Amino acid sequence: MAHTNETSMAILIVFPEDTLNSGKTHEAKVRSGGDVLEGYLEVTTGTIFDFEIDVSFEGLVRTWQSYDTQNCTGTTAEYQLLKETQTVGSSLSLPGEPERYTSRFVYHLPFRFVVPRQLISARSDVHPHFLNLSPSAKLGSVLNSSICGKIFMQPMIMYFIKATLAEASHQAKSTRKCHDAREIVLIPSIPAAPPLSLNEYPREYRPHLTATLKRRMWSRPIGQLNISAREPQAINVSTATPRASTTVFMELRFDPCTTYESEVRPFEWDCDVEYYVRSRTFYSIKVLDEVPSISMVESNENVRMYSKVSKSEIRQSASLSWRLDRLSRMGVIQSSDENCPWVTTLVVPINASKTLTPTFLNPLSARRYSLLLKLSIKGFSHSTMELELPLQVVSDTLQYSPPVVAREAAMGLPLDYCGSHDHGSDDLAAHRIDSETVNIPIENDKLPPYTRY
């Protein structure tokens, strides 16, 4: 029987949720800000000697842009979001009795980290949203870099615990690995931000519009229909219900033409509202100093964007409670019904999948959502009436108690996945990774070597 070299070492990171059966697949435990990451290092040596191991809790984001789609090559970027390190060693624990047949010694060295609720920056001009933790995410196309041996996506946001031998009284030989890493699935609990200022994004949203109504396509107009709505409350994916939800209040105002005023009866109209959620994902190979937008994508070659829409759903409404608005634009109450517009509020319940990646922003990427609502009046001819509103997707565990394991939101994507692939859903997974793949120092010389944000 082969014996272990007396100076060899092996390191294994163990969490409390790990089962005794090492061959069994672990469920993905989702962590959030304020959670405690604790466990121990199982260190196996061939003999007793002094050593120290650096244990770190790290977060990083990787992006890439293709310049040769046929060969799946491109420019890559990596940014370290956070890094906390503690040192453990043989002086903290006595080894157990050596194993009977191999004469190996086993140390159990505990570690403990607390997931921060926000990041820290030494700069005073940083946008506050950059200081929020981003959720774990693996989005867009994949690049398996043959240059540095890393996986890049658009973007890939990872958190992990890493253990590396820092110092030993005997040189630990390479017959056994002396480092280990475990990925952490992190979904920060962040409450909804204030409503978005639409003036900063003039080309991305359409909160109001006006359409002309006709009986038939070639007939005369019977009036103008004005539609408007405000940003709804955020969708919280950490609810206990099967689907996340919110509500939109659409304000309708119909100004009839004088000729057809007596024939107009809005309270008899039936209407449909078709809605769907659009996601916009921005990724950059240069550090962002402001919130990305469509205008930035068009003017900055380092920033790109792709969007996807969810399946649409339709809400039907009949016999709305219309009323005459006697208050004129000058603030005067009219005594006659003549030329008075009709107004009503259309309440639209919105449902969405709980697998949506929460809204995020970091120095290399961002994810934003919008809600599109398409209104149609049955029996009338009109142009397309479609609003686009900002929509926040959050994971606010202060309002709800989510399950410990979010299986539907933790779909597997091995870190050694090779090739270019466009994912139709938001993929994230927790699994053991080879520390040869995770190389923390930034190798792209186009990015400054930030080590803490």
Short mmCIF file of C-alpha atoms in Angstrom, two decimals:
data_model
loop_
_atom_site.label_atom_id
_atom_site.label_comp_id
_atom_site.label_asym_id
_atom_site.label_seq_id
_atom_site.Cartn_x
_atom_site.Cartn_y
_atom_site.Cartn_z
CA MET A 1 0.00 0.00 0.00
CA ALA A 2 1.32 3.43 -0.93
CA HIS A 3 2.22 5.71 1.92
CA THR A 4 1.69 9.47 2.00
CA ASN A 5 4.84 11.53 1.72
CA GLU A 6 5.63 12.84 5.18
CA THR A 7 5.64 16.47 4.07
CA SER A 8 2.59 16.31 1.81
CA MET A 9 -0.58 18.23 2.69
CA ALA A 10 -4.22 18.29 1.61
CA ILE A 11 -6.77 21.00 2.48
CA LEU A 12 -10.54 20.56 2.41
CA ILE A 13 -13.10 23.28 3.20
CA VAL A 14 -16.06 21.94 5.17
CA PHE A 15 -19.36 23.73 5.89
CA PRO A 16 -21.89 22.64 8.53
CA GLU A 17 -24.42 21.68 5.85
CA ASP A 18 -22.05 19.21 4.25
CA THR A 19 -23.12 15.60 4.70
CA LEU A 20 -20.85 12.81 5.89
CA ASN A 21 -21.14 11.23 2.47
CA SER A 22 -18.66 13.26 0.41
CA GLY A 23 -19.99 11.80 -2.82
CA LYS A 24 -23.47 13.22 -2.32
CA THR A 25 -24.39 16.40 -4.14
CA HIS A 26 -24.96 19.33 -1.79
CA GLU A 27 -27.96 21.63 -2.15
CA ALA A 28 -27.18 25.25 -2.89
CA LYS A 29 -27.57 27.19 0.34
CA VAL A 30 -28.30 30.83 -0.38
CA ARG A 31 -26.60 33.44 1.82
CA SER A 32 -27.40 37.11 2.31
CA GLY A 33 -25.91 40.20 3.92
CA GLY A 34 -25.32 39.73 7.64
CA ASP A 35 -25.16 35.93 7.40
CA VAL A 36 -22.30 34.12 9.09
CA LEU A 37 -20.03 31.96 6.94
CA GLU A 38 -18.43 29.48 9.26
CA GLY A 39 -16.90 26.07 8.93
CA TYR A 40 -13.51 24.47 9.28
CA LEU A 41 -10.52 23.39 7.25
CA GLU A 42 -9.77 19.71 7.29
CA VAL A 43 -6.00 19.65 6.88
CA THR A 44 -4.30 16.31 6.34
CA THR A 45 -0.52 15.95 6.67
CA GLY A 46 1.92 13.08 6.51
CA THR A 47 3.69 14.20 9.65
CA ILE A 48 3.45 16.86 12.34
CA PHE A 49 4.97 20.21 11.38
CA ASP A 50 4.10 23.89 11.80
CA PHE A 51 2.09 25.61 9.07
CA GLU A 52 -0.17 28.60 8.44
CA ILE A 53 -3.09 28.81 5.99
CA ASP A 54 -4.72 31.98 4.64
CA VAL A 55 -8.51 31.68 4.50
CA SER A 56 -10.28 34.38 2.49
CA PHE A 57 -13.84 35.33 1.64
CA GLU A 58 -13.75 36.91 -1.80
CA GLY A 59 -16.07 38.28 -4.45
CA LEU A 60 -15.30 39.14 -8.05
CA VAL A 61 -16.97 39.95 -11.34
CA ARG A 62 -15.70 38.89 -14.75
CA THR A 63 -16.78 40.09 -18.18
CA TRP A 64 -15.64 39.71 -21.76
CA GLN A 65 -16.33 41.09 -25.22
CA SER A 66 -15.85 39.10 -28.38
CA TYR A 67 -13.68 40.26 -31.26
CA ASP A 68 -13.62 36.86 -33.00
CA THR A 69 -16.99 35.12 -32.61
CA GLN A 70 -15.92 32.17 -34.76
CA ASN A 71 -13.03 31.23 -32.49
CA CYS A 72 -14.74 32.42 -29.26
CA THR A 73 -11.97 34.84 -28.35
CA GLY A 74 -12.18 38.33 -26.93
CA THR A 75 -11.06 40.94 -24.45
CA THR A 76 -11.58 40.01 -20.81
CA ALA A 77 -11.88 41.97 -17.58
CA GLU A 78 -11.92 41.04 -13.90
CA TYR A 79 -12.72 43.18 -10.87
CA GLN A 80 -12.46 42.16 -7.23
CA LEU A 81 -15.51 43.30 -5.29
CA LEU A 82 -14.30 42.32 -1.83
CA LYS A 83 -11.64 40.34 0.01
CA GLU A 84 -11.45 39.49 3.70
CA THR A 85 -8.63 37.28 4.97
CA GLN A 86 -7.80 35.51 8.21
CA THR A 87 -4.91 33.20 9.03
CA VAL A 88 -5.25 29.85 10.78
CA GLY A 89 -2.49 27.40 11.59
CA SER A 90 -1.33 24.30 13.35
CA SER A 91 -0.91 26.25 16.60
CA LEU A 92 -4.72 26.57 16.89
CA SER A 93 -5.44 22.85 16.95
CA LEU A 94 -3.81 19.57 17.86
CA PRO A 95 -4.04 16.85 15.24
CA GLY A 96 -6.10 13.78 15.91
CA GLU A 97 -4.66 10.29 16.19
CA PRO A 98 -2.92 9.24 12.97
CA GLU A 99 -4.92 7.05 10.62
CA ARG A 100 -4.21 3.38 11.14
CA TYR A 101 -2.94 2.43 7.69
CA THR A 102 -1.67 5.68 6.22
CA SER A 103 -0.20 7.35 9.35
CA ARG A 104 -1.72 10.68 8.27
CA PHE A 105 -2.54 13.43 10.76
CA VAL A 106 -5.80 15.43 10.48
CA TYR A 107 -6.31 18.98 11.80
CA HIS A 108 -9.67 20.75 12.08
CA LEU A 109 -9.14 24.52 11.89
CA PRO A 110 -12.27 26.70 12.26
CA PHE A 111 -12.93 29.89 10.30
CA ARG A 112 -15.69 32.51 10.47
CA PHE A 113 -16.73 35.41 8.22
CA VAL A 114 -19.74 37.72 8.20
CA VAL A 115 -21.20 38.65 4.82
CA PRO A 116 -21.14 42.47 4.65
CA ARG A 117 -24.37 44.31 3.95
CA GLN A 118 -22.55 46.92 1.88
CA LEU A 119 -19.15 47.43 0.31
CA ILE A 120 -16.68 50.09 1.43
CA SER A 121 -14.98 52.63 -0.81
CA ALA A 122 -12.25 55.13 -0.03
CA ARG A 123 -13.68 57.46 -2.66
CA SER A 124 -16.32 60.02 -1.74
CA ASP A 125 -17.75 60.40 -5.26
CA VAL A 126 -18.88 56.79 -5.71
CA HIS A 127 -22.51 56.33 -6.71
CA PRO A 128 -24.24 54.74 -3.66
CA HIS A 129 -25.68 51.93 -5.78
CA PHE A 130 -22.13 50.75 -6.55
CA LEU A 131 -21.73 50.00 -2.84
CA ASN A 132 -24.53 47.43 -2.81
CA LEU A 133 -23.51 43.78 -3.04
CA SER A 134 -24.37 42.19 -6.38
CA PRO A 135 -26.10 38.79 -6.40
CA SER A 136 -24.33 35.68 -7.62
CA ALA A 137 -24.98 35.44 -11.35
CA LYS A 138 -23.75 33.68 -14.47
CA LEU A 139 -25.32 35.47 -17.41
CA GLY A 140 -24.79 35.75 -21.14
CA SER A 141 -22.24 33.93 -23.28
CA VAL A 142 -19.30 31.94 -21.91
CA LEU A 143 -15.62 32.33 -22.75
CA ASN A 144 -13.15 29.69 -21.60
CA SER A 145 -9.90 31.63 -21.83
CA SER A 146 -6.96 29.54 -22.96
CA ILE A 147 -4.59 32.35 -21.97
CA CYS A 148 -5.33 32.52 -18.25
CA GLY A 149 -7.41 29.33 -17.80
CA LYS A 150 -10.42 31.20 -16.43
CA ILE A 151 -14.12 31.27 -17.24
CA PHE A 152 -15.66 34.63 -18.25
CA MET A 153 -19.30 35.51 -18.84
CA GLN A 154 -21.41 38.61 -19.46
CA PRO A 155 -21.19 38.94 -16.51
CA MET A 156 -20.05 36.27 -14.06
CA ILE A 157 -20.41 37.35 -10.41
CA MET A 158 -18.87 34.92 -7.94
CA TYR A 159 -18.30 34.68 -4.20
CA PHE A 160 -16.20 31.97 -2.60
CA ILE A 161 -14.16 30.83 0.38
CA LYS A 162 -10.55 30.09 -0.54
CA ALA A 163 -7.84 28.41 1.54
CA THR A 164 -4.16 28.50 0.55
CA LEU A 165 -1.04 27.31 2.34
CA ALA A 166 0.86 30.44 3.35
CA GLU A 167 3.81 29.09 5.32
CA ALA A 168 5.13 25.74 6.52
CA SER A 169 8.18 24.61 8.47
CA HIS A 170 8.66 21.84 5.89
CA GLN A 171 8.07 22.43 2.20
CA ALA A 172 4.73 20.83 1.39
CA LYS A 173 5.35 18.89 -1.77
CA SER A 174 2.90 18.81 -4.65
CA THR A 175 1.98 15.13 -4.31
CA ARG A 176 -1.30 16.39 -2.79
CA LYS A 177 -2.96 19.73 -3.38
CA CYS A 178 -2.45 22.32 -0.64
CA HIS A 179 -5.29 24.72 -1.51
CA ASP A 180 -9.04 24.54 -1.88
CA ALA A 181 -12.00 26.77 -2.80
CA ARG A 182 -15.77 26.59 -2.29
CA GLU A 183 -18.20 28.80 -4.14
CA ILE A 184 -20.91 30.65 -2.19
CA VAL A 185 -24.33 31.55 -3.60
CA LEU A 186 -25.08 35.07 -2.38
CA ILE A 187 -28.38 36.90 -2.89
CA PRO A 188 -28.14 40.16 -0.89
CA SER A 189 -31.21 41.37 0.95
CA ILE A 190 -31.56 44.91 -0.37
CA PRO A 191 -34.78 46.96 -0.06
CA ALA A 192 -36.17 48.77 -3.06
CA ALA A 193 -34.51 52.03 -4.07
CA PRO A 194 -36.50 55.25 -4.63
CA PRO A 195 -38.29 55.51 -8.00
CA LEU A 196 -35.97 56.00 -10.93
CA SER A 197 -35.49 59.49 -12.34
CA LEU A 198 -36.71 59.07 -15.92
CA ASN A 199 -34.97 62.24 -17.07
CA GLU A 200 -31.67 60.37 -16.86
CA TYR A 201 -32.91 57.64 -19.23
CA PRO A 202 -34.96 59.43 -21.91
CA ARG A 203 -34.70 56.59 -24.43
CA GLU A 204 -35.41 53.62 -22.19
CA TYR A 205 -38.86 54.30 -20.78
CA ARG A 206 -42.24 55.55 -22.01
CA PRO A 207 -44.50 56.42 -19.04
CA HIS A 208 -47.23 58.14 -21.07
CA LEU A 209 -48.63 58.35 -24.62
CA THR A 210 -51.61 59.56 -26.65
CA ALA A 211 -53.51 57.59 -29.30
CA THR A 212 -56.38 58.42 -31.65
CA LEU A 213 -59.47 56.19 -31.45
CA LYS A 214 -61.58 55.36 -34.50
CA ARG A 215 -64.58 53.10 -35.10
CA ARG A 216 -62.78 51.61 -38.09
CA MET A 217 -59.37 52.17 -39.61
CA TRP A 218 -60.56 54.59 -42.33
CA SER A 219 -63.30 56.35 -40.35
CA ARG A 220 -63.09 59.71 -38.62
CA PRO A 221 -61.53 59.95 -35.14
CA ILE A 222 -63.92 59.88 -32.20
CA GLY A 223 -61.37 61.23 -29.71
CA GLN A 224 -57.95 61.08 -28.10
CA LEU A 225 -57.00 58.54 -25.42
CA ASN A 226 -54.19 59.52 -23.03
CA ILE A 227 -52.50 56.76 -21.03
CA SER A 228 -49.99 57.19 -18.22
CA ALA A 229 -48.56 55.18 -15.34
CA ARG A 230 -45.86 55.45 -12.72
CA GLU A 231 -43.15 53.05 -11.68
CA PRO A 232 -44.82 50.25 -9.66
CA GLN A 233 -43.61 48.88 -6.37
CA ALA A 234 -40.64 46.58 -6.67
CA ILE A 235 -41.07 42.87 -7.33
CA ASN A 236 -39.73 40.89 -4.38
CA VAL A 237 -38.43 37.45 -5.36
CA SER A 238 -38.11 36.42 -1.69
CA THR A 239 -41.84 36.03 -1.10
CA ALA A 240 -43.42 32.85 0.23
CA THR A 241 -45.91 32.82 -2.66
CA PRO A 242 -45.34 30.73 -5.82
CA ARG A 243 -44.81 33.88 -7.92
CA ALA A 244 -43.62 37.40 -7.23
CA SER A 245 -46.08 40.19 -7.92
CA THR A 246 -46.79 43.91 -8.02
CA THR A 247 -49.57 46.22 -9.28
CA VAL A 248 -49.66 48.93 -11.93
CA PHE A 249 -52.23 51.75 -11.89
CA MET A 250 -52.85 52.99 -15.43
CA GLU A 251 -54.50 56.39 -15.67
CA LEU A 252 -56.79 56.69 -18.73
CA ARG A 253 -58.16 59.99 -20.02
CA PHE A 254 -60.41 60.12 -23.08
CA ASP A 255 -61.10 63.45 -24.81
CA PRO A 256 -64.00 62.90 -27.26
CA CYS A 257 -64.41 64.88 -30.45
CA THR A 258 -67.33 67.32 -30.35
CA THR A 259 -69.04 65.63 -33.29
CA TYR A 260 -69.23 62.22 -31.63
CA GLU A 261 -69.54 63.37 -28.02
CA SER A 262 -73.10 62.11 -27.56
CA GLU A 263 -72.24 58.71 -29.04
CA VAL A 264 -69.25 57.99 -26.81
CA ARG A 265 -69.86 55.60 -23.92
CA PRO A 266 -66.46 54.60 -22.45
CA PHE A 267 -68.13 52.72 -19.60
CA GLU A 268 -69.24 50.13 -22.19
CA TRP A 269 -65.72 49.50 -23.49
CA ASP A 270 -63.84 46.25 -22.98
CA CYS A 271 -60.06 46.34 -22.98
CA ASP A 272 -57.08 43.99 -22.74
CA VAL A 273 -53.68 44.69 -21.21
CA GLU A 274 -50.81 42.49 -22.37
CA TYR A 275 -47.69 42.80 -20.23
CA TYR A 276 -44.22 41.33 -20.11
CA VAL A 277 -40.92 42.00 -18.32
CA ARG A 278 -37.81 43.11 -20.18
CA SER A 279 -34.32 42.72 -18.73
CA ARG A 280 -31.36 44.79 -19.88
CA THR A 281 -27.90 43.51 -18.98
CA PHE A 282 -24.94 45.87 -19.36
CA TYR A 283 -21.34 44.66 -19.25
CA SER A 284 -18.06 46.49 -19.71
CA ILE A 285 -14.36 45.73 -20.05
CA LYS A 286 -13.50 49.04 -18.38
CA VAL A 287 -14.45 50.13 -14.88
CA LEU A 288 -17.73 52.07 -14.93
CA ASP A 289 -17.82 55.42 -13.18
CA GLU A 290 -21.56 56.01 -13.72
CA VAL A 291 -24.73 54.01 -14.16
CA PRO A 292 -24.76 52.52 -17.69
CA SER A 293 -27.52 53.36 -20.17
CA ILE A 294 -28.44 52.80 -23.81
CA SER A 295 -26.85 56.14 -24.65
CA MET A 296 -23.60 55.00 -23.04
CA VAL A 297 -23.63 51.78 -25.06
CA GLU A 298 -23.90 53.78 -28.29
CA SER A 299 -21.10 56.17 -27.37
CA ASN A 300 -18.69 53.89 -25.49
CA GLU A 301 -17.21 50.90 -27.31
CA ASN A 302 -16.19 49.28 -24.02
CA VAL A 303 -19.80 48.93 -22.86
CA ARG A 304 -22.31 46.54 -24.42
CA MET A 305 -25.85 45.46 -23.67
CA TYR A 306 -28.30 42.68 -24.44
CA SER A 307 -31.95 42.40 -23.54
CA LYS A 308 -34.50 39.62 -23.12
CA VAL A 309 -38.24 39.57 -22.54
CA SER A 310 -40.40 37.18 -20.56
CA LYS A 311 -43.50 35.44 -21.82
CA SER A 312 -46.45 37.80 -21.98
CA GLU A 313 -49.66 37.55 -19.97
CA ILE A 314 -53.01 39.21 -20.68
CA ARG A 315 -55.40 40.90 -18.25
CA GLN A 316 -58.96 41.50 -19.44
CA SER A 317 -61.09 44.33 -18.07
CA ALA A 318 -64.75 45.10 -18.76
CA SER A 319 -67.13 47.84 -17.62
CA LEU A 320 -64.55 50.17 -16.14
CA SER A 321 -65.77 52.86 -13.75
CA TRP A 322 -65.37 55.92 -15.95
CA ARG A 323 -66.35 59.38 -14.72
CA LEU A 324 -66.52 62.84 -16.24
CA ASP A 325 -63.67 65.11 -15.24
CA ARG A 326 -65.31 68.50 -14.80
CA LEU A 327 -62.09 70.16 -13.64
CA SER A 328 -60.67 72.04 -16.61
CA ARG A 329 -56.96 72.46 -17.31
CA MET A 330 -57.26 75.99 -15.89
CA GLY A 331 -58.49 74.58 -12.57
CA VAL A 332 -62.11 75.71 -13.09
CA ILE A 333 -65.03 73.34 -12.45
CA GLN A 334 -67.33 73.16 -15.46
CA SER A 335 -71.09 73.30 -14.93
CA SER A 336 -71.88 71.46 -18.18
CA ASP A 337 -70.92 67.98 -19.36
CA GLU A 338 -70.10 69.35 -22.78
CA ASN A 339 -66.45 68.82 -23.78
CA CYS A 340 -65.68 67.12 -20.46
CA PRO A 341 -63.12 64.30 -20.73
CA TRP A 342 -63.71 60.83 -19.32
CA VAL A 343 -61.19 59.47 -16.81
CA THR A 344 -60.65 56.17 -15.04
CA THR A 345 -57.93 54.11 -13.36
CA LEU A 346 -57.15 50.65 -14.70
CA VAL A 347 -55.64 48.36 -12.05
CA VAL A 348 -53.32 45.75 -13.58
CA PRO A 349 -51.97 42.92 -11.33
CA ILE A 350 -48.50 41.85 -12.44
CA ASN A 351 -46.95 38.44 -11.83
CA ALA A 352 -43.32 37.49 -12.47
CA SER A 353 -41.03 34.52 -12.03
CA LYS A 354 -39.12 34.25 -8.76
CA THR A 355 -36.04 33.08 -10.67
CA LEU A 356 -35.33 36.61 -11.88
CA THR A 357 -31.88 37.86 -10.89
CA PRO A 358 -32.34 40.92 -8.66
CA THR A 359 -31.46 44.34 -10.03
CA PHE A 360 -27.73 45.01 -9.55
CA LEU A 361 -24.92 47.43 -10.34
CA ASN A 362 -21.18 46.94 -9.98
CA PRO A 363 -18.05 48.42 -11.62
CA LEU A 364 -18.20 46.05 -14.61
CA SER A 365 -21.89 45.22 -15.11
CA ALA A 366 -25.49 46.08 -14.35
CA ARG A 367 -28.94 44.53 -14.65
CA ARG A 368 -32.12 46.60 -14.95
CA TYR A 369 -35.71 45.69 -15.69
CA SER A 370 -38.66 47.39 -17.32
CA LEU A 371 -42.34 46.50 -17.51
CA LEU A 372 -44.11 46.78 -20.85
CA LEU A 373 -47.90 47.18 -20.91
CA LYS A 374 -49.80 47.08 -24.19
CA LEU A 375 -53.39 48.36 -24.04
CA SER A 376 -56.04 47.57 -26.67
CA ILE A 377 -59.69 48.72 -26.78
CA LYS A 378 -61.96 46.08 -28.30
CA GLY A 379 -64.07 47.20 -31.25
CA PHE A 380 -61.92 50.24 -32.03
CA SER A 381 -59.04 51.00 -34.36
CA HIS A 382 -56.02 52.68 -32.83
CA SER A 383 -52.25 52.74 -33.03
CA THR A 384 -50.12 50.62 -30.71
CA MET A 385 -50.50 51.81 -27.13
CA GLU A 386 -47.55 50.44 -25.18
CA LEU A 387 -46.03 51.90 -22.03
CA GLU A 388 -42.59 50.97 -20.71
CA LEU A 389 -42.01 51.57 -17.01
CA PRO A 390 -38.99 51.07 -14.75
CA LEU A 391 -39.25 47.94 -12.63
CA GLN A 392 -37.07 46.99 -9.70
CA VAL A 393 -36.51 43.34 -8.81
CA VAL A 394 -35.26 42.90 -5.24
CA SER A 395 -34.70 40.20 -2.67
CA ASP A 396 -35.93 41.78 0.54
CA THR A 397 -35.85 39.16 3.27
CA LEU A 398 -36.84 41.74 5.89
CA GLN A 399 -40.38 41.55 4.54
CA TYR A 400 -40.50 37.81 3.90
CA SER A 401 -38.70 34.71 5.12
CA PRO A 402 -37.44 32.89 1.99
CA PRO A 403 -36.62 29.17 2.01
CA VAL A 404 -33.06 28.29 2.94
CA VAL A 405 -32.50 26.53 -0.36
CA ALA A 406 -33.57 28.27 -3.57
CA ARG A 407 -33.32 25.25 -5.83
CA GLU A 408 -35.13 26.84 -8.75
CA ALA A 409 -32.72 29.80 -8.67
CA ALA A 410 -29.58 27.69 -8.36
CA MET A 411 -29.25 25.84 -11.64
CA GLY A 412 -25.91 24.19 -12.23
CA LEU A 413 -23.24 25.57 -14.52
CA PRO A 414 -19.85 23.91 -13.98
CA LEU A 415 -16.95 26.33 -13.79
CA ASP A 416 -15.01 24.21 -16.25
CA TYR A 417 -17.75 24.68 -18.84
CA CYS A 418 -16.13 25.31 -22.23
CA GLY A 419 -17.42 27.14 -25.27
CA SER A 420 -19.80 29.97 -26.04
CA HIS A 421 -23.41 29.57 -24.98
CA ASP A 422 -26.29 31.98 -24.68
CA HIS A 423 -28.50 31.16 -21.72
CA GLY A 424 -32.18 31.85 -21.81
CA SER A 425 -32.43 31.91 -18.02
CA ASP A 426 -30.43 33.29 -15.14
CA ASP A 427 -27.99 30.60 -14.05
CA LEU A 428 -26.17 30.37 -10.75
CA ALA A 429 -24.83 27.41 -8.84
CA ALA A 430 -22.74 26.48 -5.83
CA HIS A 431 -20.20 23.74 -6.27
CA ARG A 432 -16.59 22.87 -5.48
CA ILE A 433 -14.10 24.53 -7.80
CA ASP A 434 -10.47 23.87 -8.51
CA SER A 435 -8.35 26.70 -7.18
CA GLU A 436 -6.21 26.42 -10.29
CA THR A 437 -9.14 28.06 -12.12
CA VAL A 438 -9.62 30.96 -9.69
CA ASN A 439 -6.68 33.33 -9.86
CA ILE A 440 -7.49 36.45 -7.92
CA PRO A 441 -4.91 39.00 -9.11
CA ILE A 442 -6.16 40.96 -12.10
CA GLU A 443 -4.25 39.85 -15.16
CA ASN A 444 -5.81 42.26 -17.66
CA ASP A 445 -3.52 45.26 -17.75
CA LYS A 446 -6.38 47.41 -19.04
CA LEU A 447 -7.92 47.47 -15.57
CA PRO A 448 -6.39 49.05 -12.46
CA PRO A 449 -5.40 46.48 -9.82
CA TYR A 450 -8.11 47.28 -7.31
CA THR A 451 -8.14 44.89 -4.35
CA ARG A 452 -10.95 46.45 -2.34
CA TYR A 453 -13.93 48.52 -3.36
#
